Short mmCIF file of C-alpha atoms in Angstrom, two decimals:
data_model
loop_
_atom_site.label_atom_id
_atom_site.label_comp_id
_atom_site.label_asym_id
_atom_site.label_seq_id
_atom_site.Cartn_x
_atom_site.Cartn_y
_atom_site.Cartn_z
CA UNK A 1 85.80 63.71 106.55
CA UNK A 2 86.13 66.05 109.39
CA UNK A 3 86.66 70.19 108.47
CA UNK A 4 89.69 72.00 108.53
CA UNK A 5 89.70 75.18 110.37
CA UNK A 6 92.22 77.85 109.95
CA UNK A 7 94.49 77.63 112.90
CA UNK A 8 93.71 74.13 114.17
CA UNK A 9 96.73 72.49 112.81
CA UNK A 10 98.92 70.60 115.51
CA UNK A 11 100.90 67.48 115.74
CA UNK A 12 102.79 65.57 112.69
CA UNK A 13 100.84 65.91 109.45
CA UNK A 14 99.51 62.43 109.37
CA UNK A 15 96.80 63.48 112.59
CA UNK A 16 95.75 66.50 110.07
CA UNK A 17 92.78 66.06 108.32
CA UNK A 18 91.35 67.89 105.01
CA UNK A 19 88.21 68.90 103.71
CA UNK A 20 87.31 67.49 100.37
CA UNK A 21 87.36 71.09 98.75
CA UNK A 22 91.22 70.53 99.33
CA UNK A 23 90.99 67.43 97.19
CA UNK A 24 89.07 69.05 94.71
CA UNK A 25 91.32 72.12 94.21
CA UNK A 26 94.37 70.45 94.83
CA UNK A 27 96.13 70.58 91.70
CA UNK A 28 93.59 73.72 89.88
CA UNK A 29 96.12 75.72 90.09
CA UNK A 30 98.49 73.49 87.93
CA UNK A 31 96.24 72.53 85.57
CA UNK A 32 95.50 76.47 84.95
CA UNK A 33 98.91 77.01 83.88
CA UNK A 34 99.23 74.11 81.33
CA UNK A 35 96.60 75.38 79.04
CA UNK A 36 97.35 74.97 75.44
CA UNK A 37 97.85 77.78 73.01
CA UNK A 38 94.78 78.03 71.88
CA UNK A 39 93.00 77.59 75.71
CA UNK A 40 95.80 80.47 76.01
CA UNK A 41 94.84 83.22 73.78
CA UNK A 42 91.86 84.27 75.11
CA UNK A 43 94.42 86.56 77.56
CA UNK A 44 96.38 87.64 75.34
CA UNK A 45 97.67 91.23 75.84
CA UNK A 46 96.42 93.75 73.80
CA UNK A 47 95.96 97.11 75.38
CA UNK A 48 97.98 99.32 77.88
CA UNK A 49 97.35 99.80 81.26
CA UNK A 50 98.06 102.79 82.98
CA UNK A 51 98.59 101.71 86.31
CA UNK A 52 100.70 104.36 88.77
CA UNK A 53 101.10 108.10 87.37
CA UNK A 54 103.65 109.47 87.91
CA UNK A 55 102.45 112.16 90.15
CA UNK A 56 104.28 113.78 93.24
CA UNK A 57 103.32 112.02 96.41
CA UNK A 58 104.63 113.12 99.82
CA UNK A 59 105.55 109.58 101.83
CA UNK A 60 105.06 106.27 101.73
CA UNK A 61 101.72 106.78 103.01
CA UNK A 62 101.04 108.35 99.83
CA UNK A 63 101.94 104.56 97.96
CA UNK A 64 98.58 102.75 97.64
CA UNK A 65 98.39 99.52 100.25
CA UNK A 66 101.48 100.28 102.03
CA UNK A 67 102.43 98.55 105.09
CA UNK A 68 104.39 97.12 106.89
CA UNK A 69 105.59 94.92 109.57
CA UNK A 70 105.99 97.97 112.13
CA UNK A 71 102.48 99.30 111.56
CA UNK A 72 99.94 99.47 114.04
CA UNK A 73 96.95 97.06 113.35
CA UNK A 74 94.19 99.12 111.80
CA UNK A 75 90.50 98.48 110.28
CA UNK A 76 90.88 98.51 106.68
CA UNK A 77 87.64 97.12 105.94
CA UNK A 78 89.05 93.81 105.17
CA UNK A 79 88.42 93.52 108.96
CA UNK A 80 85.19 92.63 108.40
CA UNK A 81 85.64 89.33 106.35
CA UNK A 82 87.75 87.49 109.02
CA UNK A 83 85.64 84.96 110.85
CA UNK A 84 86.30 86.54 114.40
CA UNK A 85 85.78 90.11 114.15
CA UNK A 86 87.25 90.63 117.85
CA UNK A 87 90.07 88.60 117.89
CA UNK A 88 93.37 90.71 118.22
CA UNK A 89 96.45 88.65 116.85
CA UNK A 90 99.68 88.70 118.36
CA UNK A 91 102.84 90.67 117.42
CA UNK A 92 104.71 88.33 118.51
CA UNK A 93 108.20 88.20 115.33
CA UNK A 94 107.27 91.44 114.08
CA UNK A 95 109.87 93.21 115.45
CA UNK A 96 112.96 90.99 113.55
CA UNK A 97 109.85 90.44 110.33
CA UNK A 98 111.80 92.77 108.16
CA UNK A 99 109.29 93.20 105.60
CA UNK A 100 106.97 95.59 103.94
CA UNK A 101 104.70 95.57 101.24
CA UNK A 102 102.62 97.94 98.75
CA UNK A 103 100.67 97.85 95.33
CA UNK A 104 102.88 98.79 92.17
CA UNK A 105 105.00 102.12 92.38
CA UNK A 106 105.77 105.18 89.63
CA UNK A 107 109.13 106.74 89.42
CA UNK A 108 108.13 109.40 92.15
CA UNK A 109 106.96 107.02 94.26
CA UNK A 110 110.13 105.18 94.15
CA UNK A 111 111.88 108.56 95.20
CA UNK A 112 109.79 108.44 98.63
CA UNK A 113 109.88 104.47 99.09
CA UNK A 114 113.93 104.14 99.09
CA UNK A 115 115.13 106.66 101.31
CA UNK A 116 111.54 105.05 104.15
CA UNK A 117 113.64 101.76 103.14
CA UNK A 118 117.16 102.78 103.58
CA UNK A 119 116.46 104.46 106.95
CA UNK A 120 114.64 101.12 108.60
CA UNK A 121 116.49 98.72 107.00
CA UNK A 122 120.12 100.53 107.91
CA UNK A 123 122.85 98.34 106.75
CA UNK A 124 120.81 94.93 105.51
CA UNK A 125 120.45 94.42 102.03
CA UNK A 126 117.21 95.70 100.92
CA UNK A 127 115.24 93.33 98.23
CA UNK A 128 112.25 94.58 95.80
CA UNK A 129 110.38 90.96 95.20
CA UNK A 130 108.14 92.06 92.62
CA UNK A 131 105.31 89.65 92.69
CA UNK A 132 103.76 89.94 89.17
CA UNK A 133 103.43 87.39 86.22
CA UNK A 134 102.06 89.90 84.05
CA UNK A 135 104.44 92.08 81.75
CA UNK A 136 105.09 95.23 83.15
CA UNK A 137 107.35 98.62 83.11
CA UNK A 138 107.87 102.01 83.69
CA UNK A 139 107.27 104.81 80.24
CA UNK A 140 108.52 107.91 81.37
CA UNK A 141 108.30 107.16 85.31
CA UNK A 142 104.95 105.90 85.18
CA UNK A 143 104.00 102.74 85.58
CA UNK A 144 102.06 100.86 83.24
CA UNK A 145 101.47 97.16 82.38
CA UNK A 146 100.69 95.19 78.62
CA UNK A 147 97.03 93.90 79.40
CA UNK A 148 95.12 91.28 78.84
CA UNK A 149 91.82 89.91 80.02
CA UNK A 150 91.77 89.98 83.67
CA UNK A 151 95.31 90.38 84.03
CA UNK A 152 96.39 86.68 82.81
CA UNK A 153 98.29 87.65 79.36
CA UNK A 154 101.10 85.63 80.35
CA UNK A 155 99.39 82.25 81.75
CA UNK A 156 101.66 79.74 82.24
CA UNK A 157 104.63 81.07 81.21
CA UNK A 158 107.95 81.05 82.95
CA UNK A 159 109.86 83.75 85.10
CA UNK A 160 112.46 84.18 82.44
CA UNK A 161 110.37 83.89 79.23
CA UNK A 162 108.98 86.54 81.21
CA UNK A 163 111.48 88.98 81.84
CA UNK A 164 112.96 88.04 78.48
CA UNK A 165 109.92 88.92 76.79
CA UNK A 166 109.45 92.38 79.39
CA UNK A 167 113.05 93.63 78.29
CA UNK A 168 112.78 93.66 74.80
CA UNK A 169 109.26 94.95 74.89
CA UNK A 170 110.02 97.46 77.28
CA UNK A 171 113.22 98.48 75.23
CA UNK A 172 111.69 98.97 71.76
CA UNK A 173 109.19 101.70 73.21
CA UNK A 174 111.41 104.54 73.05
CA UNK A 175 110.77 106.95 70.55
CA UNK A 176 106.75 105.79 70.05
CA UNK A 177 103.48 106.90 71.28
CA UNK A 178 101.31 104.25 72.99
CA UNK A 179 97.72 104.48 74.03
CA UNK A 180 97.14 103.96 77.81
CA UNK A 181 94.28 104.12 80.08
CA UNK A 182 93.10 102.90 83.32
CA UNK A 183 91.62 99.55 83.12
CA UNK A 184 90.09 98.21 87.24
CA UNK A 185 87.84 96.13 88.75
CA UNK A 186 84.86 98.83 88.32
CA UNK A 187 84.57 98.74 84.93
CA UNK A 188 84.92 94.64 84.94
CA UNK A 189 88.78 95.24 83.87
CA UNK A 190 87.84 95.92 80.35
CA UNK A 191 89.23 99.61 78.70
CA UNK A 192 85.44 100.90 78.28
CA UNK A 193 84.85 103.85 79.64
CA UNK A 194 88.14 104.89 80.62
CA UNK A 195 90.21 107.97 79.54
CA UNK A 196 92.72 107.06 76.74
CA UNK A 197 95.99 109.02 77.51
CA UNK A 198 98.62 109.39 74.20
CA UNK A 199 102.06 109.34 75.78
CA UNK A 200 105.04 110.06 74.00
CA UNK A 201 107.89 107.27 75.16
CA UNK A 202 110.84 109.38 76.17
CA UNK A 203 112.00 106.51 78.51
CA UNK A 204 111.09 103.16 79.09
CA UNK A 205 112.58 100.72 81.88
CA UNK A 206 112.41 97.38 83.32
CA UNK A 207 111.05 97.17 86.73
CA UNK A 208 114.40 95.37 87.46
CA UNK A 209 116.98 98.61 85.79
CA UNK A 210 114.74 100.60 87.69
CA UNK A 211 115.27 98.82 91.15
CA UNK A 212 118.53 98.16 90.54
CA UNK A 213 119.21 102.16 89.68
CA UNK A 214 118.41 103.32 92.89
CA UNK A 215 121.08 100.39 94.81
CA UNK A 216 118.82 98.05 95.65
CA UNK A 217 118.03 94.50 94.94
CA UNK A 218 115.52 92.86 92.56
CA UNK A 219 113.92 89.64 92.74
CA UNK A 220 110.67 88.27 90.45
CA UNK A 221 108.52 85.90 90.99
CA UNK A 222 106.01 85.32 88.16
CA UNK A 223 102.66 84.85 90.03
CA UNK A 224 99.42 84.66 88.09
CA UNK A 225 96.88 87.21 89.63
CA UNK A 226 93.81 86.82 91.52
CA UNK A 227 94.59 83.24 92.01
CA UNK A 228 96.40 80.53 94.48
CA UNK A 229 99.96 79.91 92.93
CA UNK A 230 100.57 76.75 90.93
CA UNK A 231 103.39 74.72 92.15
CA UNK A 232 106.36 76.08 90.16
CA UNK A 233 105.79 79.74 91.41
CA UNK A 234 105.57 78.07 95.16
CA UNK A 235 108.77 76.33 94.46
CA UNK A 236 110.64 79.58 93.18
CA UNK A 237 109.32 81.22 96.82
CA UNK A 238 111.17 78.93 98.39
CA UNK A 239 114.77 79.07 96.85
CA UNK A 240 114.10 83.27 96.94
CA UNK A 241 113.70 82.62 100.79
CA UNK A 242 116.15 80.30 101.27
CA UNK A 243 119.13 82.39 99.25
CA UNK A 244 118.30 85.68 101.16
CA UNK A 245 120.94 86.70 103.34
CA UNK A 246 120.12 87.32 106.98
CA UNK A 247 118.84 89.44 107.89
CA UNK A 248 117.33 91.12 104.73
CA UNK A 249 114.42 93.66 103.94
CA UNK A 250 111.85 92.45 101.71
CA UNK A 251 109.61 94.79 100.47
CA UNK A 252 106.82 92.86 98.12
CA UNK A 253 104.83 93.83 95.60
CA UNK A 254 101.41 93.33 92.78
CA UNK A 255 99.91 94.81 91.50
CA UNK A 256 96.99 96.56 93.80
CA UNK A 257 99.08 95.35 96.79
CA UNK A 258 96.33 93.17 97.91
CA UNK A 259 95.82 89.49 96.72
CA UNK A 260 99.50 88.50 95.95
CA UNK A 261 101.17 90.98 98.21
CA UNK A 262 98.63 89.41 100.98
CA UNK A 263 99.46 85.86 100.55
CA UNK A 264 102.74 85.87 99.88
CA UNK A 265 103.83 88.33 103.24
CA UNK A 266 101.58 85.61 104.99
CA UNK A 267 103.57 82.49 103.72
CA UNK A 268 106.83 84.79 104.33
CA UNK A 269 105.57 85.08 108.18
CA UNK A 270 104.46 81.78 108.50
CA UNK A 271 108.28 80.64 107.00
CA UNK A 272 109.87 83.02 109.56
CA UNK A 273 107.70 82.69 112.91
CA UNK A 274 106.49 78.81 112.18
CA UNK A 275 105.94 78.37 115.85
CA UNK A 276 102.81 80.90 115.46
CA UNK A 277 99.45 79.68 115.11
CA UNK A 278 98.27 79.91 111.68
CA UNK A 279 95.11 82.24 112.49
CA UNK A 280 97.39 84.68 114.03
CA UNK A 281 99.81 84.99 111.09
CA UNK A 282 96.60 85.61 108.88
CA UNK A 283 94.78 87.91 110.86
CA UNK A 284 97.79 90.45 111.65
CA UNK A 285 98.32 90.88 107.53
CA UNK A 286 94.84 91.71 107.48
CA UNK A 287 95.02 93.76 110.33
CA UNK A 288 98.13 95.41 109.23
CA UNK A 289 96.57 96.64 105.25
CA UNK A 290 96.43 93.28 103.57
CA UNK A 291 93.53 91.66 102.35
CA UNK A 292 91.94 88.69 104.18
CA UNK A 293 93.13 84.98 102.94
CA UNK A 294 89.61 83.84 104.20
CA UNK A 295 87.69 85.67 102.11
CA UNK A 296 85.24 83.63 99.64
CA UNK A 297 84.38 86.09 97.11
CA UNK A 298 80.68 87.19 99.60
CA UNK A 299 80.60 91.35 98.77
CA UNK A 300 78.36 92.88 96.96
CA UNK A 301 78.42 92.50 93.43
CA UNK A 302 81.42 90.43 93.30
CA UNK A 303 82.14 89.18 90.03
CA UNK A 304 81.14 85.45 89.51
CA UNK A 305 84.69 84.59 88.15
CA UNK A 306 86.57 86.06 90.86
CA UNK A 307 84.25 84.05 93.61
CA UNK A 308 85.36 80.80 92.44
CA UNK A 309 89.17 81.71 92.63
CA UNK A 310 88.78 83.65 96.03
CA UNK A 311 86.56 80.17 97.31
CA UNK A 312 89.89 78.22 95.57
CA UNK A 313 92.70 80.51 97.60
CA UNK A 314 90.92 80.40 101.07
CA UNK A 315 90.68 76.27 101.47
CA UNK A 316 94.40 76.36 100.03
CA UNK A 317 95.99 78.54 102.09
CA UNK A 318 96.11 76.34 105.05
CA UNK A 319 98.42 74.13 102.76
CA UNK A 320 100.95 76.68 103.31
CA UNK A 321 100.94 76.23 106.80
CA UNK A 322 100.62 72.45 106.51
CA UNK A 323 104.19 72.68 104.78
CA UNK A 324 105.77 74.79 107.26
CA UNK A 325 104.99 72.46 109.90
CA UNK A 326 106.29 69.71 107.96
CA UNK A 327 109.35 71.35 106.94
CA UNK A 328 110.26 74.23 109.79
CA UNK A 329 113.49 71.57 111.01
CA UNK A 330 115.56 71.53 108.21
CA UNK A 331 115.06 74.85 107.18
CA UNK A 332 112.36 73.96 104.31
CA UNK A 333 114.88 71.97 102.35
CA UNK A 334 112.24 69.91 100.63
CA UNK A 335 110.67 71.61 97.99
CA UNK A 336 107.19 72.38 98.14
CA UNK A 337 106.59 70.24 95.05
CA UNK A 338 107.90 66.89 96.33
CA UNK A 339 106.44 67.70 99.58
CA UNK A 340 102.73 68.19 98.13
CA UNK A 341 103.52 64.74 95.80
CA UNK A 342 104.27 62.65 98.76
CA UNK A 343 101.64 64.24 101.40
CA UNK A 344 98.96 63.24 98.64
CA UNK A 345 100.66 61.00 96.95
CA UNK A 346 100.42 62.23 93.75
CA UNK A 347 102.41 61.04 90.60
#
């Protein structure tokens, strides 16, 4: 079967051609989020992370993985993992892309990323789409998520059980003291080593009464981490797009403002500017702070669980694409589901 190649897609589907890794990961992302209970509890969350102090910041700048679609093109060292290191993409959309992006923000930096919005967005509705399965909050302007093993404490549940779940969780903090600490990729995303911190709840929000306090809009979309989305999540996309008044600024967020925030301000692009070659939609959210969609997991030291999932996302990205081209003419009526079921005719 021949390769695909990022940015080789042209005429009507039925001339593409895909690898068999496309086969093979197909439908992993699915069957991730229909473990059982028990396959399930192995994430469970049991520890808090401590995720965006609430510290006084100066600008936007100051918000880790900012960007956005008015940014110059910069070397971020994500640079290097695109296949063509020279090749300059084209700016072609950016100008009417009204979209920016970022990891997770405190209270404080809230105060400096609303007033950047309100000024470039001028009279459109502004949108936060927080990108972020996980359960997660500000206590007393910081922000902080309930973790579990490698972020997935809330594999395969819905949007709302979600939110459900986050508001009364959220609520009943006031008045306690929780343990926090800072929980990354250095120390394997286990608690060891890190500095406990004892904070005292004097408030505790929602990310959505949060948003919504300051006048703008919220929207969630429960996407797992570090992974491709299953179907559901790609589905939910979709309507979000679709409902948006135009125009609109969409500011997106994870939580590190890499992985998620990367992929999904690359399907966004490819959704609004479908006449773009695929490679040149990829290589400008690199280029512009995001992480790069080809990447297989090859650094240093990478952890052997994340390779597989990295090696998963790159040969199933070009799916996105795929579905654009299918669907750019009627405005992406079809759903992403039934589109993927008849393309590979699946039950």
């Amino acid at each position: 079967m021949p390769a695909l190649l990022f940015g080789t897609f042209s005429g009507a589907m039925a001339q593409r051609e895909f690898t068999p890794e496309v086969y093979q990961y197909l439908n992993k992302a699915n069957e991730r989020e229909n473990l059982d209970e028990i396959g399930r509890k192995g994430y469970d969350a049991k520890e808090w992370r401590m995720e965006a102090p609430n510290n006084d910041v100066k600008s936007v700048d100051d918000i880790f993985a900012f960007r956005w679609m008015g940014g110059p093109f910069r070397n971020t060292g994500a640079d290097s993992e695109l296949p063509d290191t020279n090749y300059v993409p084209t700016r072609e959309g950016l100008d009417h892309l009204y979209l920016s992006g970022s990891s997770r923000f405190s209270d404080k930096e809230m105060k400096v990323l609303v007033p950047w919005l309100k000024e470039h967005a001028g009279n459109m509705p502004i949108y936060i789409l927080d990108l972020r399965q996980e359960t997660h909050g500000f206590v007393n302007g910081n922000h902080v998520s309930w973790y579990g093993y490698i972020n997935w404490s809330n594999l395969g549940r819905s949007r709302d059980y979600v939110m459900h779940e986050e508001d009364s969780l959220f609520h009943s903090l006031r008045g306690q003291t929780i343990v926090a600490g800072k929980i990354s990729s250095s120390n394997n995303y286990v608690m060891t080593n890190a500095k406990y911190i004892n904070v005292s709840v004097d408030s505790a929000w929602t990310e959505k009464e949060m948003v919504e306090s300051y006048g703008l809009r919220y929207e969630r979309l429960a996407a797992l981490d570090h992974v491709f989305p299953c179907d559901r999540v790609i589905d939910d996309f979709l309507e979000i797009y679709r409902s948006l008044p135009r125009p609109a600024w969409v500011h997106m967020h994870c939580q590190a403002g890499r992985g998620r925030t990367t992929l999904w301000m690359s399907f966004y692009d490819m959704l609004s500017n479908p006449d773009l070659p695929m490679k040149d939609i990829l290589y400008r959210q690199t280029q512009l702070g995001g992480t790069s969609m080809y990447y297989k997991g090859q650094r240093k030291g990478e952890q052997k669980w994340r390779v597989s999932l990295f090696t998963e996302t790159s040969y199933l990205v070009p799916l996105l694409y795929a579905y654009v081209q299918d669907n750019k003419a009627d405005g992406y009526k079809r759903s992403w589901s039934d589109w993927k079921r008849e393309k590979f005719g699946l039950k």
